[in-house]
PDB file of C-alpha atoms in Angstrom:
ATOM      1  CA  MET A   1     177.509  18.191  33.005  1.00 50.00           C
ATOM      2  CA  ALA A   2     179.379  20.116  35.686  1.00 52.00           C
ATOM      3  CA  PRO A   3     176.339  20.626  37.962  1.00 52.00           C
ATOM      4  CA  GLU A   4     175.440  16.938  37.688  1.00 49.00           C
ATOM      5  CA  THR A   5     179.006  15.922  38.560  1.00 48.00           C
ATOM      6  CA  MET A   6     179.004  18.185  41.604  1.00 46.00           C
ATOM      7  CA  LEU A   7     175.695  16.706  42.748  1.00 47.00           C
ATOM      8  CA  LEU A   8     176.934  13.148  42.381  1.00 48.00           C
ATOM      9  CA  ASP A   9     180.163  13.943  44.234  1.00 52.00           C
ATOM     10  CA  ARG A  10     178.392  15.593  47.140  1.00 53.00           C
ATOM     11  CA  HIS A  11     178.908  13.854  50.492  1.00 53.00           C
ATOM     12  CA  ARG A  12     175.882  11.832  51.535  1.00 51.00           C
ATOM     13  CA  PRO A  13     175.118  11.123  55.193  1.00 49.00           C
ATOM     14  CA  PRO A  14     175.123   7.459  56.218  1.00 55.00           C
ATOM     15  CA  SER A  15     171.764   5.809  55.783  1.00 62.00           C
ATOM     16  CA  THR A  16     169.740   4.626  58.755  1.00 69.00           C
ATOM     17  CA  PRO A  17     170.355   0.907  59.339  1.00 71.00           C
ATOM     18  CA  PRO A  18     167.387  -1.302  58.499  1.00 83.00           C
ATOM     19  CA  PRO A  19     165.229  -2.492  61.414  1.00 89.00           C
ATOM     20  CA  LEU A  20     166.201  -5.733  63.083  1.00 94.00           C
ATOM     21  CA  ASP A  21     163.875  -8.704  62.909  1.00 94.00           C
ATOM     22  CA  TRP A  22     162.082  -9.397  66.181  1.00 94.00           C
ATOM     23  CA  LEU A  23     164.247 -12.352  67.193  1.00 95.00           C
ATOM     24  CA  THR A  24     167.516 -10.468  66.642  1.00 96.00           C
ATOM     25  CA  LEU A  25     166.048  -7.353  68.239  1.00 97.00           C
ATOM     26  CA  ALA A  26     165.145  -9.197  71.445  1.00 97.00           C
ATOM     27  CA  ASP A  27     168.709 -10.504  71.873  1.00 97.00           C
ATOM     28  CA  ALA A  28     170.446  -7.238  70.905  1.00 97.00           C
ATOM     29  CA  PHE A  29     168.147  -5.191  73.143  1.00 97.00           C
ATOM     30  CA  GLU A  30     168.780  -7.479  76.110  1.00 97.00           C
ATOM     31  CA  ILE A  31     172.540  -7.134  75.595  1.00 96.00           C
ATOM     32  CA  ALA A  32     172.149  -3.351  75.520  1.00 96.00           C
ATOM     33  CA  CYS A  33     170.251  -3.431  78.811  1.00 96.00           C
ATOM     34  CA  LEU A  34     172.897  -5.662  80.417  1.00 95.00           C
ATOM     35  CA  VAL A  35     175.663  -3.288  79.323  1.00 94.00           C
ATOM     36  CA  ARG A  36     173.746  -0.299  80.689  1.00 93.00           C
ATOM     37  CA  CYS A  37     173.584  -2.045  84.077  1.00 91.00           C
ATOM     38  CA  ALA A  38     177.367  -2.550  84.134  1.00 84.00           C
ATOM     39  CA  PRO A  39     179.727   0.111  85.550  1.00 72.00           C
ATOM     40  CA  ALA A  40     181.025   2.631  83.017  1.00 65.00           C
ATOM     41  CA  HIS A  41     184.624   2.417  81.827  1.00 58.00           C
ATOM     42  CA  PRO A  42     186.855   5.072  80.245  1.00 50.00           C
ATOM     43  CA  VAL A  43     187.544   4.295  76.592  1.00 50.00           C
ATOM     44  CA  ASP A  44     189.937   6.492  74.629  1.00 43.00           C
ATOM     45  CA  GLY A  45     189.382   9.308  77.111  1.00 39.00           C
ATOM     46  CA  ARG A  46     185.583   8.966  77.076  1.00 40.00           C
ATOM     47  CA  ARG A  47     183.290   7.557  79.684  1.00 40.00           C
ATOM     48  CA  GLY A  48     181.848   4.223  78.665  1.00 41.00           C
ATOM     49  CA  GLY A  49     178.394   5.382  79.722  1.00 44.00           C
ATOM     50  CA  ALA A  50     178.289   7.929  76.888  1.00 47.00           C
ATOM     51  CA  GLU A  51     178.771   5.274  74.211  1.00 57.00           C
ATOM     52  CA  PRO A  52     178.439   2.043  76.191  1.00 61.00           C
ATOM     53  CA  TYR A  53     178.663  -0.380  73.258  1.00 62.00           C
ATOM     54  CA  ARG A  54     181.932   0.721  71.613  1.00 59.00           C
ATOM     55  CA  GLY A  55     183.819  -2.386  72.739  1.00 58.00           C
ATOM     56  CA  ALA A  56     184.484  -1.216  76.293  1.00 63.00           C
ATOM     57  CA  PRO A  57     184.577  -4.214  78.602  1.00 72.00           C
ATOM     58  CA  ALA A  58     181.418  -5.037  80.505  1.00 87.00           C
ATOM     59  CA  GLU A  59     182.107  -6.187  84.046  1.00 89.00           C
ATOM     60  CA  PHE A  60     179.650  -8.052  86.242  1.00 91.00           C
ATOM     61  CA  ASN A  61     179.964  -9.311  89.780  1.00 87.00           C
ATOM     62  CA  ARG A  62     177.305 -11.929  89.193  1.00 89.00           C
ATOM     63  CA  PRO A  63     178.182 -14.909  87.020  1.00 91.00           C
ATOM     64  CA  GLU A  64     174.569 -15.236  85.850  1.00 93.00           C
ATOM     65  CA  ALA A  65     174.728 -11.822  84.158  1.00 94.00           C
ATOM     66  CA  ALA A  66     178.017 -12.637  82.424  1.00 94.00           C
ATOM     67  CA  HIS A  67     176.838 -16.049  81.258  1.00 95.00           C
ATOM     68  CA  ARG A  68     173.594 -14.577  79.921  1.00 96.00           C
ATOM     69  CA  MET A  69     175.431 -11.902  77.922  1.00 95.00           C
ATOM     70  CA  ARG A  70     177.832 -14.491  76.581  1.00 95.00           C
ATOM     71  CA  GLN A  71     174.901 -16.705  75.556  1.00 95.00           C
ATOM     72  CA  LEU A  72     173.218 -13.833  73.722  1.00 96.00           C
ATOM     73  CA  LEU A  73     176.408 -12.825  71.911  1.00 95.00           C
ATOM     74  CA  THR A  74     176.952 -16.424  70.836  1.00 94.00           C
ATOM     75  CA  ARG A  75     173.438 -16.560  69.391  1.00 96.00           C
ATOM     76  CA  LEU A  76     174.223 -13.393  67.412  1.00 95.00           C
ATOM     77  CA  ASP A  77     177.557 -14.832  66.159  1.00 95.00           C
ATOM     78  CA  VAL A  78     179.575 -12.172  67.997  1.00 94.00           C
ATOM     79  CA  PRO A  79     182.833 -13.541  69.483  1.00 94.00           C
ATOM     80  CA  VAL A  80     183.552 -12.535  73.066  1.00 93.00           C
ATOM     81  CA  GLU A  81     186.424 -12.929  75.496  1.00 92.00           C
ATOM     82  CA  HIS A  82     185.352 -13.875  79.022  1.00 90.00           C
ATOM     83  CA  GLN A  83     187.828 -13.358  81.862  1.00 90.00           C
ATOM     84  CA  VAL A  84     187.208 -14.100  85.542  1.00 88.00           C
ATOM     85  CA  THR A  85     189.172 -12.384  88.306  1.00 85.00           C
ATOM     86  CA  THR A  86     188.966 -13.471  91.933  1.00 83.00           C
ATOM     87  CA  GLY A  87     189.670 -11.028  94.745  1.00 74.00           C
ATOM     88  CA  GLY A  88     189.007 -10.231  98.360  1.00 67.00           C
ATOM     89  CA  LEU A  89     190.370 -11.668 101.585  1.00 70.00           C
ATOM     90  CA  ARG A  90     187.728 -12.819 104.041  1.00 76.00           C
ATOM     91  CA  ARG A  91     184.935 -12.270 101.574  1.00 77.00           C
ATOM     92  CA  ARG A  92     185.967 -13.648  98.226  1.00 75.00           C
ATOM     93  CA  TYR A  93     184.333 -12.364  95.067  1.00 75.00           C
ATOM     94  CA  GLU A  94     184.507 -12.923  91.329  1.00 83.00           C
ATOM     95  CA  LEU A  95     184.575 -10.226  88.670  1.00 87.00           C
ATOM     96  CA  HIS A  96     183.466 -11.329  85.209  1.00 90.00           C
ATOM     97  CA  ARG A  97     184.843  -9.247  82.349  1.00 91.00           C
ATOM     98  CA  LEU A  98     183.426  -9.597  78.831  1.00 92.00           C
ATOM     99  CA  GLU A  99     185.124  -7.940  75.871  1.00 91.00           C
ATOM    100  CA  VAL A 100     184.526  -8.158  72.138  1.00 93.00           C
ATOM    101  CA  PRO A 101     187.737  -8.539  70.067  1.00 92.00           C
ATOM    102  CA  ARG A 102     188.802  -5.291  68.435  1.00 92.00           C
ATOM    103  CA  GLU A 103     188.134  -6.374  64.846  1.00 93.00           C
ATOM    104  CA  HIS A 104     184.514  -7.239  65.694  1.00 92.00           C
ATOM    105  CA  ARG A 105     183.721  -4.121  67.701  1.00 92.00           C
ATOM    106  CA  PRO A 106     182.271  -1.956  64.887  1.00 92.00           C
ATOM    107  CA  ALA A 107     179.739  -4.641  63.901  1.00 92.00           C
ATOM    108  CA  TYR A 108     178.946  -5.324  67.556  1.00 93.00           C
ATOM    109  CA  ALA A 109     178.434  -1.622  68.274  1.00 92.00           C
ATOM    110  CA  ARG A 110     176.099  -1.153  65.293  1.00 92.00           C
ATOM    111  CA  LEU A 111     174.053  -4.208  66.240  1.00 94.00           C
ATOM    112  CA  VAL A 112     173.586  -3.321  69.894  1.00 94.00           C
ATOM    113  CA  GLU A 113     173.049   0.391  69.301  1.00 94.00           C
ATOM    114  CA  THR A 114     170.353  -0.435  66.754  1.00 95.00           C
ATOM    115  CA  GLY A 115     168.840  -2.949  69.173  1.00 96.00           C
ATOM    116  CA  TRP A 116     168.720  -0.365  71.958  1.00 96.00           C
ATOM    117  CA  ARG A 117     167.194   2.401  69.816  1.00 95.00           C
ATOM    118  CA  GLN A 118     164.624   0.114  68.231  1.00 96.00           C
ATOM    119  CA  GLY A 119     163.702  -1.689  71.466  1.00 96.00           C
ATOM    120  CA  ARG A 120     163.477   1.537  73.452  1.00 96.00           C
ATOM    121  CA  ARG A 121     161.251   3.041  70.755  1.00 94.00           C
ATOM    122  CA  GLU A 122     158.952   0.008  70.849  1.00 94.00           C
ATOM    123  CA  LEU A 123     158.542   0.218  74.632  1.00 95.00           C
ATOM    124  CA  LEU A 124     158.326   3.977  75.104  1.00 93.00           C
ATOM    125  CA  GLY A 125     156.393   4.779  71.936  1.00 84.00           C
ATOM    126  CA  GLY A 126     152.980   4.003  73.386  1.00 70.00           C
ATOM    127  CA  PRO A 127     150.208   1.888  71.851  1.00 66.00           C
ATOM    128  CA  VAL A 128     150.295   1.482  68.094  1.00 67.00           C
ATOM    129  CA  PRO A 129     146.816   1.680  66.503  1.00 68.00           C
ATOM    130  CA  GLY A 130     146.039  -1.568  64.743  1.00 68.00           C
ATOM    131  CA  ALA A 131     149.161  -3.309  66.069  1.00 73.00           C
ATOM    132  CA  SER A 132     149.308  -6.965  65.136  1.00 84.00           C
ATOM    133  CA  ALA A 133     149.168  -9.754  67.688  1.00 85.00           C
ATOM    134  CA  ALA A 134     152.807 -10.537  66.874  1.00 87.00           C
ATOM    135  CA  ARG A 135     153.884  -6.978  67.651  1.00 88.00           C
ATOM    136  CA  ARG A 136     152.014  -6.951  70.970  1.00 88.00           C
ATOM    137  CA  LEU A 137     153.626 -10.268  71.879  1.00 92.00           C
ATOM    138  CA  TRP A 138     157.139  -9.104  71.045  1.00 93.00           C
ATOM    139  CA  ARG A 139     156.751  -5.811  72.895  1.00 94.00           C
ATOM    140  CA  ALA A 140     155.948  -7.827  76.016  1.00 94.00           C
ATOM    141  CA  ARG A 141     159.046  -9.960  75.370  1.00 96.00           C
ATOM    142  CA  LEU A 142     161.178  -6.833  75.091  1.00 97.00           C
ATOM    143  CA  ALA A 143     159.776  -5.644  78.414  1.00 97.00           C
ATOM    144  CA  ALA A 144     160.615  -8.990  79.975  1.00 97.00           C
ATOM    145  CA  ALA A 145     164.151  -8.830  78.530  1.00 97.00           C
ATOM    146  CA  ALA A 146     164.733  -5.416  80.101  1.00 97.00           C
ATOM    147  CA  TRP A 147     163.618  -6.636  83.518  1.00 97.00           C
ATOM    148  CA  ARG A 148     165.645  -9.834  83.195  1.00 97.00           C
ATOM    149  CA  SER A 149     168.777  -7.779  82.505  1.00 96.00           C
ATOM    150  CA  ALA A 150     168.141  -5.457  85.437  1.00 95.00           C
ATOM    151  CA  LEU A 151     167.501  -8.328  87.838  1.00 95.00           C
ATOM    152  CA  LEU A 152     170.646 -10.132  86.674  1.00 94.00           C
ATOM    153  CA  ALA A 153     173.045  -7.190  86.477  1.00 93.00           C
ATOM    154  CA  GLY A 154     171.493  -4.253  88.325  1.00 89.00           C
ATOM    155  CA  GLY A 155     171.775  -3.550  92.013  1.00 81.00           C
ATOM    156  CA  ARG A 156     169.138  -5.510  93.901  1.00 78.00           C
ATOM    157  CA  HIS A 157     166.937  -3.434  96.196  1.00 78.00           C
ATOM    158  CA  VAL A 158     164.789  -6.007  97.952  1.00 73.00           C
ATOM    159  CA  ARG A 159     162.638  -5.227 100.974  1.00 78.00           C
ATOM    160  CA  ARG A 160     159.838  -7.131 102.610  1.00 78.00           C
ATOM    161  CA  HIS A 161     157.175  -5.218 100.708  1.00 87.00           C
ATOM    162  CA  ILE A 162     158.923  -4.505  97.367  1.00 90.00           C
ATOM    163  CA  LEU A 163     161.184  -5.886  94.669  1.00 92.00           C
ATOM    164  CA  GLY A 164     163.420  -3.255  93.150  1.00 91.00           C
ATOM    165  CA  VAL A 165     166.618  -2.586  91.229  1.00 93.00           C
ATOM    166  CA  ARG A 166     169.120   0.264  91.501  1.00 91.00           C
ATOM    167  CA  LEU A 167     170.291   1.770  88.218  1.00 92.00           C
ATOM    168  CA  ALA A 168     172.570   4.613  87.228  1.00 90.00           C
ATOM    169  CA  ASP A 169     171.015   4.860  83.746  1.00 92.00           C
ATOM    170  CA  ARG A 170     167.961   7.116  83.570  1.00 92.00           C
ATOM    171  CA  GLU A 171     166.838   5.821  80.167  1.00 94.00           C
ATOM    172  CA  LEU A 172     166.911   2.204  81.281  1.00 96.00           C
ATOM    173  CA  ALA A 173     164.947   3.142  84.400  1.00 95.00           C
ATOM    174  CA  ALA A 174     162.240   4.676  82.192  1.00 95.00           C
ATOM    175  CA  VAL A 175     162.235   1.551  80.011  1.00 97.00           C
ATOM    176  CA  LEU A 176     161.697  -0.628  83.101  1.00 97.00           C
ATOM    177  CA  VAL A 177     158.754   1.461  84.291  1.00 97.00           C
ATOM    178  CA  ARG A 178     157.114   1.309  80.865  1.00 96.00           C
ATOM    179  CA  GLY A 179     158.004  -2.362  80.486  1.00 96.00           C
ATOM    180  CA  ALA A 180     156.336  -3.187  83.791  1.00 97.00           C
ATOM    181  CA  ALA A 181     153.167  -1.461  82.584  1.00 96.00           C
ATOM    182  CA  LEU A 182     153.201  -3.622  79.434  1.00 94.00           C
ATOM    183  CA  LEU A 183     153.375  -6.653  81.736  1.00 96.00           C
ATOM    184  CA  ASP A 184     150.343  -5.310  83.672  1.00 96.00           C
ATOM    185  CA  VAL A 185     152.437  -4.391  86.708  1.00 97.00           C
ATOM    186  CA  PRO A 186     152.569  -0.866  88.183  1.00 96.00           C
ATOM    187  CA  ALA A 187     156.141   0.250  88.930  1.00 96.00           C
ATOM    188  CA  LEU A 188     157.503   3.231  90.822  1.00 94.00           C
ATOM    189  CA  LEU A 189     160.607   5.248  89.988  1.00 93.00           C
ATOM    190  CA  ARG A 190     162.332   6.713  93.017  1.00 88.00           C
ATOM    191  CA  PRO A 191     165.530   8.772  93.227  1.00 84.00           C
ATOM    192  CA  GLY A 192     168.317   7.147  95.221  1.00 75.00           C
ATOM    193  CA  ALA A 193     171.804   8.125  96.310  1.00 78.00           C
ATOM    194  CA  GLY A 194     173.376   8.740  92.911  1.00 81.00           C
ATOM    195  CA  CYS A 195     171.017   6.297  91.225  1.00 86.00           C
ATOM    196  CA  PHE A 196     167.416   5.500  90.370  1.00 91.00           C
ATOM    197  CA  VAL A 197     165.380   2.796  92.069  1.00 92.00           C
ATOM    198  CA  VAL A 198     162.627   1.065  90.103  1.00 95.00           C
ATOM    199  CA  CYS A 199     160.412  -1.081  92.289  1.00 94.00           C
ATOM    200  CA  VAL A 200     157.218  -3.135  92.196  1.00 95.00           C
ATOM    201  CA  ALA A 201     155.064  -4.289  95.093  1.00 95.00           C
ATOM    202  CA  ASP A 202     155.507  -7.675  96.693  1.00 93.00           C
ATOM    203  CA  GLY A 203     152.877 -10.319  96.020  1.00 94.00           C
ATOM    204  CA  PRO A 204     151.222 -10.775  92.605  1.00 96.00           C
ATOM    205  CA  ASP A 205     153.174  -7.895  91.001  1.00 96.00           C
ATOM    206  CA  ARG A 206     156.528  -9.300  92.089  1.00 94.00           C
ATOM    207  CA  ARG A 207     155.582 -12.805  90.942  1.00 95.00           C
ATOM    208  CA  ARG A 208     154.467 -11.534  87.529  1.00 96.00           C
ATOM    209  CA  ILE A 209     157.766  -9.710  86.971  1.00 96.00           C
ATOM    210  CA  LEU A 210     159.833 -12.721  88.054  1.00 94.00           C
ATOM    211  CA  ASP A 211     157.759 -15.132  85.960  1.00 95.00           C
ATOM    212  CA  ASN A 212     158.130 -12.999  82.839  1.00 95.00           C
ATOM    213  CA  ALA A 213     161.839 -12.403  83.436  1.00 94.00           C
ATOM    214  CA  ALA A 214     162.601 -16.101  83.881  1.00 92.00           C
ATOM    215  CA  LEU A 215     164.638 -17.604  81.067  1.00 76.00           C
ATOM    216  CA  ALA A 216     162.638 -19.564  78.532  1.00 62.00           C
ATOM    217  CA  PRO A 217     163.530 -21.409  75.317  1.00 51.00           C
ATOM    218  CA  ALA A 218     164.170 -19.091  72.392  1.00 50.00           C
ATOM    219  CA  PRO A 219     160.952 -18.481  70.426  1.00 49.00           C
ATOM    220  CA  VAL A 220     160.633 -19.948  66.956  1.00 47.00           C
ATOM    221  CA  PRO A 221     160.265 -17.194  64.342  1.00 46.00           C
ATOM    222  CA  HIS A 222     157.212 -17.185  62.111  1.00 41.00           C
ATOM    223  CA  SER A 223     157.466 -16.115  58.511  1.00 39.00           C
ATOM    224  CA  GLY A 224     156.101 -12.647  57.881  1.00 39.00           C
ATOM    225  CA  THR A 225     155.933 -11.593  61.549  1.00 44.00           C
ATOM    226  CA  LEU A 226     159.536 -10.729  62.290  1.00 49.00           C
ATOM    227  CA  CYS A 227     160.270  -7.219  61.100  1.00 52.00           C
ATOM    228  CA  PRO A 228     158.627  -4.190  62.704  1.00 53.00           C
ATOM    229  CA  PRO A 229     157.909  -1.412  60.220  1.00 48.00           C
ATOM    230  CA  PRO A 230     160.780   1.047  59.681  1.00 45.00           C
ATOM    231  CA  ASP A 231     160.510   4.315  61.595  1.00 52.00           C
ATOM    232  CA  PRO A 232     161.406   7.259  59.371  1.00 39.00           C
ATOM    233  CA  ASP A 233     162.200   9.350  62.466  1.00 46.00           C
ATOM    234  CA  ALA A 234     164.694   6.827  63.855  1.00 44.00           C
ATOM    235  CA  ALA A 235     168.086   8.249  64.680  1.00 40.00           C
TER     236      ALA A 235
END
């Protein structure tokens, strides 16, 4: 009996959270991308960029980015506090600060971290043999969500011949390049001054990115097509 008792009492590592359904994944992944576009903040002595979803405030200088994140959090039943600060003298500006109340931060962090890992895996994992039509459709929607976040919250890098965004997050930059390919648009990744610039050519490529990134009504879920298969290698 002693060996069995010791085995039962042994510490067990936390289990991997179950995969999110496609509809929840799309919203959680888009929130993760928005947060990764926001400046990092120190939280309990750590940089917010290391664990960007732990309840650190997300600050945006564009109201569209803040309103989009607030809309997504509302859809996921996550309460959020939205504060607006106005500054500047000749050139006035608004800073939008979004923060999840402390008691809701653990659930929020788990949701968005899972959304980021699962969405990133879907976009960077390459073609899946025998993937269903639903999975191909939702991968394109994840790609569009990443670009929508970057265009709303990232640094715009617009020239006559390109449309681009400036990002400090290398992983998000890679997601945008892969996401553009899923939308049939070639994208370039260029190093910038302390950042990465992801850009697409003007003309049809730019229009395709903007059309896909435009906000649309939330899709209606279909029974049996929501959950992607669990990945045993997921972190």
